[in-house]
CSV table of C-alpha atoms in Angstrom, one decimal:
chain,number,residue,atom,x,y,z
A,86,UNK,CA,45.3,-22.7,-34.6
A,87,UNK,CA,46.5,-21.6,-38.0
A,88,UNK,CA,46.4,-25.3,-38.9
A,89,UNK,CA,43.0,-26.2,-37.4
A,90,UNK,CA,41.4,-22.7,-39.7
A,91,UNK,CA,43.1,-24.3,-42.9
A,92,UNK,CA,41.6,-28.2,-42.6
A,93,UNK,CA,38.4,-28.7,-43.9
A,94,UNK,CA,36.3,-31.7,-41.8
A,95,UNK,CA,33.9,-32.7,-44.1
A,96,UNK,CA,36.7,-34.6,-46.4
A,97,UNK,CA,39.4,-36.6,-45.9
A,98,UNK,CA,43.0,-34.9,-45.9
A,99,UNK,CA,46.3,-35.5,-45.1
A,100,UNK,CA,48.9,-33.1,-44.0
A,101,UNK,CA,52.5,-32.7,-42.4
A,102,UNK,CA,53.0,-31.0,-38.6
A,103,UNK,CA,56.9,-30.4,-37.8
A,104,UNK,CA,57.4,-30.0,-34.2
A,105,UNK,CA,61.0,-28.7,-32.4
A,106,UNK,CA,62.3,-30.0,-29.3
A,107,UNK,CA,65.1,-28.6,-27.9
A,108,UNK,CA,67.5,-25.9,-28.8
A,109,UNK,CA,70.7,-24.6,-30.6
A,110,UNK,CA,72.9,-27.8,-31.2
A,111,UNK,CA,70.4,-30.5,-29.3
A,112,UNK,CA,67.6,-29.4,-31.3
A,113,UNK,CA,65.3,-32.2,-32.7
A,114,UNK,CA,62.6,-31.5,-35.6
A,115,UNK,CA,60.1,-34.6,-36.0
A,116,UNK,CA,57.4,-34.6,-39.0
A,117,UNK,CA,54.2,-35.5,-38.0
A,118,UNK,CA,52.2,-37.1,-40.4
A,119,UNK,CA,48.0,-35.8,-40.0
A,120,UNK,CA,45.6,-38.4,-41.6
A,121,UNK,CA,41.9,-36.0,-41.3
A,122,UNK,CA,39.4,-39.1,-41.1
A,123,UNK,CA,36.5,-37.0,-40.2
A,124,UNK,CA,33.2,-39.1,-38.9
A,125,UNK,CA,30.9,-36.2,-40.7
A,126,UNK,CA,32.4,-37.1,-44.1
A,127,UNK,CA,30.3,-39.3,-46.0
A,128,UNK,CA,30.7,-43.0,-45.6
A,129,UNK,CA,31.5,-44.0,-49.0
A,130,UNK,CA,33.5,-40.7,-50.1
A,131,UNK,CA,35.7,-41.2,-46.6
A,132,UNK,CA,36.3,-45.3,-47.7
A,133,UNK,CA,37.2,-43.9,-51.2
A,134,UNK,CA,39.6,-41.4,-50.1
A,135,UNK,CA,41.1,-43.5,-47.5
A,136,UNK,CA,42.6,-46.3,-50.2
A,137,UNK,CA,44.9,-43.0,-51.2
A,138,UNK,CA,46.5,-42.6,-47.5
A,139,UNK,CA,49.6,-45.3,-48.2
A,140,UNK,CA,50.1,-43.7,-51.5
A,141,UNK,CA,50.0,-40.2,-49.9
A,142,UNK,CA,52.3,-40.7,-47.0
A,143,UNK,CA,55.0,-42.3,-49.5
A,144,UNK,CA,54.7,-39.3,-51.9
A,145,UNK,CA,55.7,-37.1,-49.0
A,146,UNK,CA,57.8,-38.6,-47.1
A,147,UNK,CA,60.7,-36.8,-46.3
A,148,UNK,CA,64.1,-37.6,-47.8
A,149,UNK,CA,66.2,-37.2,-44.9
A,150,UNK,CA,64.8,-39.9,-42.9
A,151,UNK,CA,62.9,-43.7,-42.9
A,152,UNK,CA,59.7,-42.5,-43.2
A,153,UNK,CA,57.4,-40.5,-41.1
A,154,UNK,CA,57.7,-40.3,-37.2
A,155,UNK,CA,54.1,-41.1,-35.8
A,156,UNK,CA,50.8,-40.8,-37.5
A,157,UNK,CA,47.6,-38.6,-35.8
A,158,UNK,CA,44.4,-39.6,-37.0
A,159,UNK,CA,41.8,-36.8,-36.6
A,160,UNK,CA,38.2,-37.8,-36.5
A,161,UNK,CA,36.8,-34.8,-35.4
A,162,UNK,CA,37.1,-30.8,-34.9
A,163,UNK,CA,37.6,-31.2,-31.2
A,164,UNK,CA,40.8,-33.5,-31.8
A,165,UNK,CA,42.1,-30.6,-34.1
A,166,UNK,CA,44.5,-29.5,-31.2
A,167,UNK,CA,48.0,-28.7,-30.6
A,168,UNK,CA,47.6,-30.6,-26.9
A,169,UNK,CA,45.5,-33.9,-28.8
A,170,UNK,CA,48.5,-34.5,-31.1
A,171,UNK,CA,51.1,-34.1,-28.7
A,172,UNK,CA,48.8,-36.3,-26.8
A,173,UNK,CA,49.5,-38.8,-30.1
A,174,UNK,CA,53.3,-38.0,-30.2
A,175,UNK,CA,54.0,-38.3,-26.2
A,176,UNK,CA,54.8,-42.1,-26.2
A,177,UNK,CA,57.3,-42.0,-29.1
A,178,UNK,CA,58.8,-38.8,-27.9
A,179,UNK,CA,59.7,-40.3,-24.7
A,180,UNK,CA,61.3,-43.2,-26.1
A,181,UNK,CA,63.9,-40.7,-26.9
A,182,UNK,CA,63.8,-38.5,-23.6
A,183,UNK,CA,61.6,-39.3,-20.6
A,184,UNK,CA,61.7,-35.7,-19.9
A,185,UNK,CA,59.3,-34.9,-23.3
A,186,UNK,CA,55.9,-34.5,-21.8
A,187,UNK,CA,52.9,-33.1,-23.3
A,188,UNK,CA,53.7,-29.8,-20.9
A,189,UNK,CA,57.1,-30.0,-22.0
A,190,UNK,CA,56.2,-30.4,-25.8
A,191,UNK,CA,53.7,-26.9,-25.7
A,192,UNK,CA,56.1,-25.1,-24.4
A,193,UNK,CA,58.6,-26.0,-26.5
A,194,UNK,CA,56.1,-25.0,-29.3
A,195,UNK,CA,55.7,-21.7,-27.8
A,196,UNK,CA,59.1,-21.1,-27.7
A,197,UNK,CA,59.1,-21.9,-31.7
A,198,UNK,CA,56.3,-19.6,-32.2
A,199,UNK,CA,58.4,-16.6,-30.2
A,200,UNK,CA,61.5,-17.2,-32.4
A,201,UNK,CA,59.7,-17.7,-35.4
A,202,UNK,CA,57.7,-13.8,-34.4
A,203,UNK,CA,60.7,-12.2,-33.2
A,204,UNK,CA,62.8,-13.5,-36.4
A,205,UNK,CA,59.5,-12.2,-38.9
A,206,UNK,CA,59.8,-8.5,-37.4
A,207,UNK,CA,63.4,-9.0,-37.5
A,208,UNK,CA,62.9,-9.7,-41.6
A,209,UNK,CA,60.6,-6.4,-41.6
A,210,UNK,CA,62.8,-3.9,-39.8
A,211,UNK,CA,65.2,-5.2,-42.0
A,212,UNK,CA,68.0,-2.8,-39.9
A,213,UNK,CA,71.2,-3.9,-38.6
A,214,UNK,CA,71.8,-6.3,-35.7
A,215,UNK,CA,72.3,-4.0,-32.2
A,216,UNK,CA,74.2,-4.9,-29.5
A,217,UNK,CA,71.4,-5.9,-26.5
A,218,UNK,CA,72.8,-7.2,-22.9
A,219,UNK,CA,71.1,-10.8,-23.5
A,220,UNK,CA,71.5,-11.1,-27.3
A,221,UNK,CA,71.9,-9.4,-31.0
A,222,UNK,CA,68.3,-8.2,-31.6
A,223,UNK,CA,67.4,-5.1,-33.2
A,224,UNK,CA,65.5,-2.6,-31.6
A,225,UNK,CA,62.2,-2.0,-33.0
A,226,UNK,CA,61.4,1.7,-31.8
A,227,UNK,CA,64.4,3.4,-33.4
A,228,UNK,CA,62.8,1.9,-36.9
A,229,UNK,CA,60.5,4.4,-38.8
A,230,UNK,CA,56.7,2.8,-38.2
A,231,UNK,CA,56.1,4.1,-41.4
A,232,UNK,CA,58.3,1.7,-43.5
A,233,UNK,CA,56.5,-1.4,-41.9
A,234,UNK,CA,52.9,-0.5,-41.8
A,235,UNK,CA,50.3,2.1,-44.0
A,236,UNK,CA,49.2,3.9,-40.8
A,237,UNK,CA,47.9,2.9,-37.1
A,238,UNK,CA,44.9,0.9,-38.2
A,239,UNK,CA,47.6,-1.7,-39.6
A,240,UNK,CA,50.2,-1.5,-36.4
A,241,UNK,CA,46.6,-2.1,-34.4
A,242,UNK,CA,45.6,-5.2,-36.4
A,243,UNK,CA,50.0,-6.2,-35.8
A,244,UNK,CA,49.3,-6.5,-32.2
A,245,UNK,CA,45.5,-7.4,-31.4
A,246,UNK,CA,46.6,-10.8,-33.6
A,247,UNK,CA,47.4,-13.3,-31.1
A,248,UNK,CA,50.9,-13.6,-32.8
A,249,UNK,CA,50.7,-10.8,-34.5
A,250,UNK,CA,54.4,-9.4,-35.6
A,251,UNK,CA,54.1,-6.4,-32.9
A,252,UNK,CA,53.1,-6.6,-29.3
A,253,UNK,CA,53.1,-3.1,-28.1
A,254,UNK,CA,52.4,-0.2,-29.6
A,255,UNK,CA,52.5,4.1,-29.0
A,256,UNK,CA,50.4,6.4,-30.8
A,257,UNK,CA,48.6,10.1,-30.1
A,258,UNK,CA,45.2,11.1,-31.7
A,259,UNK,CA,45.5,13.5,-34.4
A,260,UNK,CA,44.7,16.5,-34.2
A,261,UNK,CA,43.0,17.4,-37.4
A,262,UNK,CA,39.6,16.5,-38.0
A,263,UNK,CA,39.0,13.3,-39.9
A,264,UNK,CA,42.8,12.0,-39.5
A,265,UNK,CA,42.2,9.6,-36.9
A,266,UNK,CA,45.5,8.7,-35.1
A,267,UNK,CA,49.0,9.3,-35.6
A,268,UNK,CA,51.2,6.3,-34.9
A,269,UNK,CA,54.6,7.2,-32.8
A,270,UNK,CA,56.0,3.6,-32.5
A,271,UNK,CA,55.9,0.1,-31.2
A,272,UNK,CA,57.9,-3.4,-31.3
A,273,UNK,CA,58.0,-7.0,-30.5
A,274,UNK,CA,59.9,-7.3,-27.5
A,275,UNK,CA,56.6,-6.7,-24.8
A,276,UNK,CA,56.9,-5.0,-22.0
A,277,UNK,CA,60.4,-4.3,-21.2
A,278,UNK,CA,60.7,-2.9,-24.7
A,279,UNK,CA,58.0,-0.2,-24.1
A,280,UNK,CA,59.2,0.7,-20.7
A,281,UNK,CA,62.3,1.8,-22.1
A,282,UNK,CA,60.8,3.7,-24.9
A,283,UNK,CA,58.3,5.4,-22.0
A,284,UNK,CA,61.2,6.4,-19.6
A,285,UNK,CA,62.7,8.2,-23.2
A,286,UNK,CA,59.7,9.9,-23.8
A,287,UNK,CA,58.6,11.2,-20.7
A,288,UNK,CA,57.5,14.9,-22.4
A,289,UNK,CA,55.7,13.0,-24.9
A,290,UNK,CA,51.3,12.3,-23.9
A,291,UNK,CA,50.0,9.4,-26.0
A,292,UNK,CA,48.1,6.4,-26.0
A,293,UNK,CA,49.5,3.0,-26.3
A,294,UNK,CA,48.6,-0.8,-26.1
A,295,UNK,CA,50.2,-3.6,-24.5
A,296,UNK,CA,49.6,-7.5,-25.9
A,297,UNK,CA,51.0,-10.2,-23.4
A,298,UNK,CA,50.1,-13.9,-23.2
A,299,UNK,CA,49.6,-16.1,-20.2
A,300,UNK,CA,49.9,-20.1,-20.4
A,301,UNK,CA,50.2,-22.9,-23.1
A,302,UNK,CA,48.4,-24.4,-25.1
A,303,UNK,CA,44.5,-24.5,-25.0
A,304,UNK,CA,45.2,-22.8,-21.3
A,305,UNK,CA,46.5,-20.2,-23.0
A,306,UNK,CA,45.3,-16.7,-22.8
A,307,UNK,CA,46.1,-13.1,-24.5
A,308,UNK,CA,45.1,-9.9,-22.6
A,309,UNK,CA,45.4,-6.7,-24.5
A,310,UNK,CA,46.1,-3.4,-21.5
A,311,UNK,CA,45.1,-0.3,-22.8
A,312,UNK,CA,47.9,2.3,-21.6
A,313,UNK,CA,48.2,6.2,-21.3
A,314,UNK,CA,51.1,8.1,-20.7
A,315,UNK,CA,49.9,11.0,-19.6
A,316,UNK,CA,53.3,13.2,-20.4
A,317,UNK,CA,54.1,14.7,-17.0
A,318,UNK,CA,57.1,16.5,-17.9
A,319,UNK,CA,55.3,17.6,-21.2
A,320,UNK,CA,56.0,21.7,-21.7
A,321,UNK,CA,53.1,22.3,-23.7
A,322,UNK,CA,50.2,22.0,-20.9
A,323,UNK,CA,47.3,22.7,-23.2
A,324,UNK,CA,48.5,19.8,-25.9
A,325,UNK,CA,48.6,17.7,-23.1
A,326,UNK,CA,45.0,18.4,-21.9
A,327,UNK,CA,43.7,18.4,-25.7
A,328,UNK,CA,45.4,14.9,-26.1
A,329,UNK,CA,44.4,13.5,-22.6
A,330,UNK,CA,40.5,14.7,-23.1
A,331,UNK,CA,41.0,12.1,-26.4
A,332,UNK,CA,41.3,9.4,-23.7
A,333,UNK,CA,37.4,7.8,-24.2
A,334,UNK,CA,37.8,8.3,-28.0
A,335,UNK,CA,41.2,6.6,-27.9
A,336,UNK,CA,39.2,3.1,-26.1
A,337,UNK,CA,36.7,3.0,-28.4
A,338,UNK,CA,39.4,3.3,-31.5
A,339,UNK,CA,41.4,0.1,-30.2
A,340,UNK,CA,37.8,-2.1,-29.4
């Protein structure tokens, strides 16, 4: 998706696509070589540009192997996919293992994308590695929001992104006029993460939202759940009731 916003289809282009198979010690990384030979470009200007393609794909060809693995030729914004190039890749991809379908191939992508998320918040936090029961991951609720984002319209914007570096966040409205909300905390590890923050908090009313993705590739799809905890071991009854009428304020805020 990032790659499809940066290409421009009424030129010709060229452009490199690394893809990962595998993991740990069996992971592969292939370099796709993208030759954009869009129709829409103007006959003569696209023949022009094309006499450059040999000259480009030498110029970047990686050092570390014989060349390039396949070239994708893109002719038009709907072959600007992840699943059309894969599509492309498929038949030299299974020349190494039959077992590298297109299927196999997205998720493998999405599992790049996840590593690639979990190790940017990682870089953010910037804390020391904590002992988890799977991995070492730190834990991003026990950081101070604060030192990652100017206030809760940023956190908002880090999880409505489709792979944006947070995917859950808490927050209560603030009390003063004009202040909009005050941002309590959030993370990148989805719904496990913020249960365990919840069951911690259980004095604490706030709002929260929960980003969680469903399928791969162009099946995929992100649903944003809008949550409130409505602090039922909170002492203070009347903050409770002043934070929970906020509740139809609080969906509009996150729209």
């Amino acid at each position: 998706d990032e790659l499809a916003d940066a290409v421009d289809l009424s030129i010709v282009q060229w452009g490199l696509v690394e893809i990962h198979v595998g993991g740990d010690t069996l992971r592969r990384k292939k370099v796709i070589f993208l030759h954009i030979n869009p129709e829409d470009c103007p006959i003569m200007v696209r023949s022009r540009s094309n006499e450059y393609t040999a000259h480009v794909k030498n110029m970047l060809a990686p050092e570390d192997t014989a060349g390039f693995f396949p070239t994708v030729e893109i002719l038009s914004k709907e072959q600007m996919s992840l699943e059309y190039i894969l599509e492309r890749v498929e038949p030299y991809m299974k020349e190494i293992s039959a077992e590298y379908s297109v299927s196999y191939l997205c998720k493998q992508h999405e599992l790049r994308v996840a590593e690639i998320k979990r190790q940017r918040i990682e870089d953010l936090h910037d804390g020391t590695a904590k002992d988890g029961t799977d991995h070492l991951r730190r834990v991003g609720w026990k950081m101070n929001p604060a030192e990652l984002f100017k206030g809760g319209r940023d956190a908002l914007r880090a999880v409505s992104e489709q792979f944006g570096p947070w995917n859950w966040m808490f927050w209560r409205p603030s009390m003063e006029e004009g202040k909009g909300v005050q941002l309590i905390t959030g993370g990148c590890d989805s719904l496990q993460e913020m249960r365990v923050y919840l069951s911690k908090h259980l004095e604490e009313p706030m709002f929260g939202l929960l980003r969680m993705g469903f399928g791969i590739g162009r099946l995929r799809r992100t649903k944003h759940i809008f949550v409130h905890a409505i602090g039922r071991e909170a002492a203070n009854i009347v903050k409770r009731g002043q934070i929970t009428a906020q509740r139809d304020r609080m969906k509009e805020w996150v729209k």
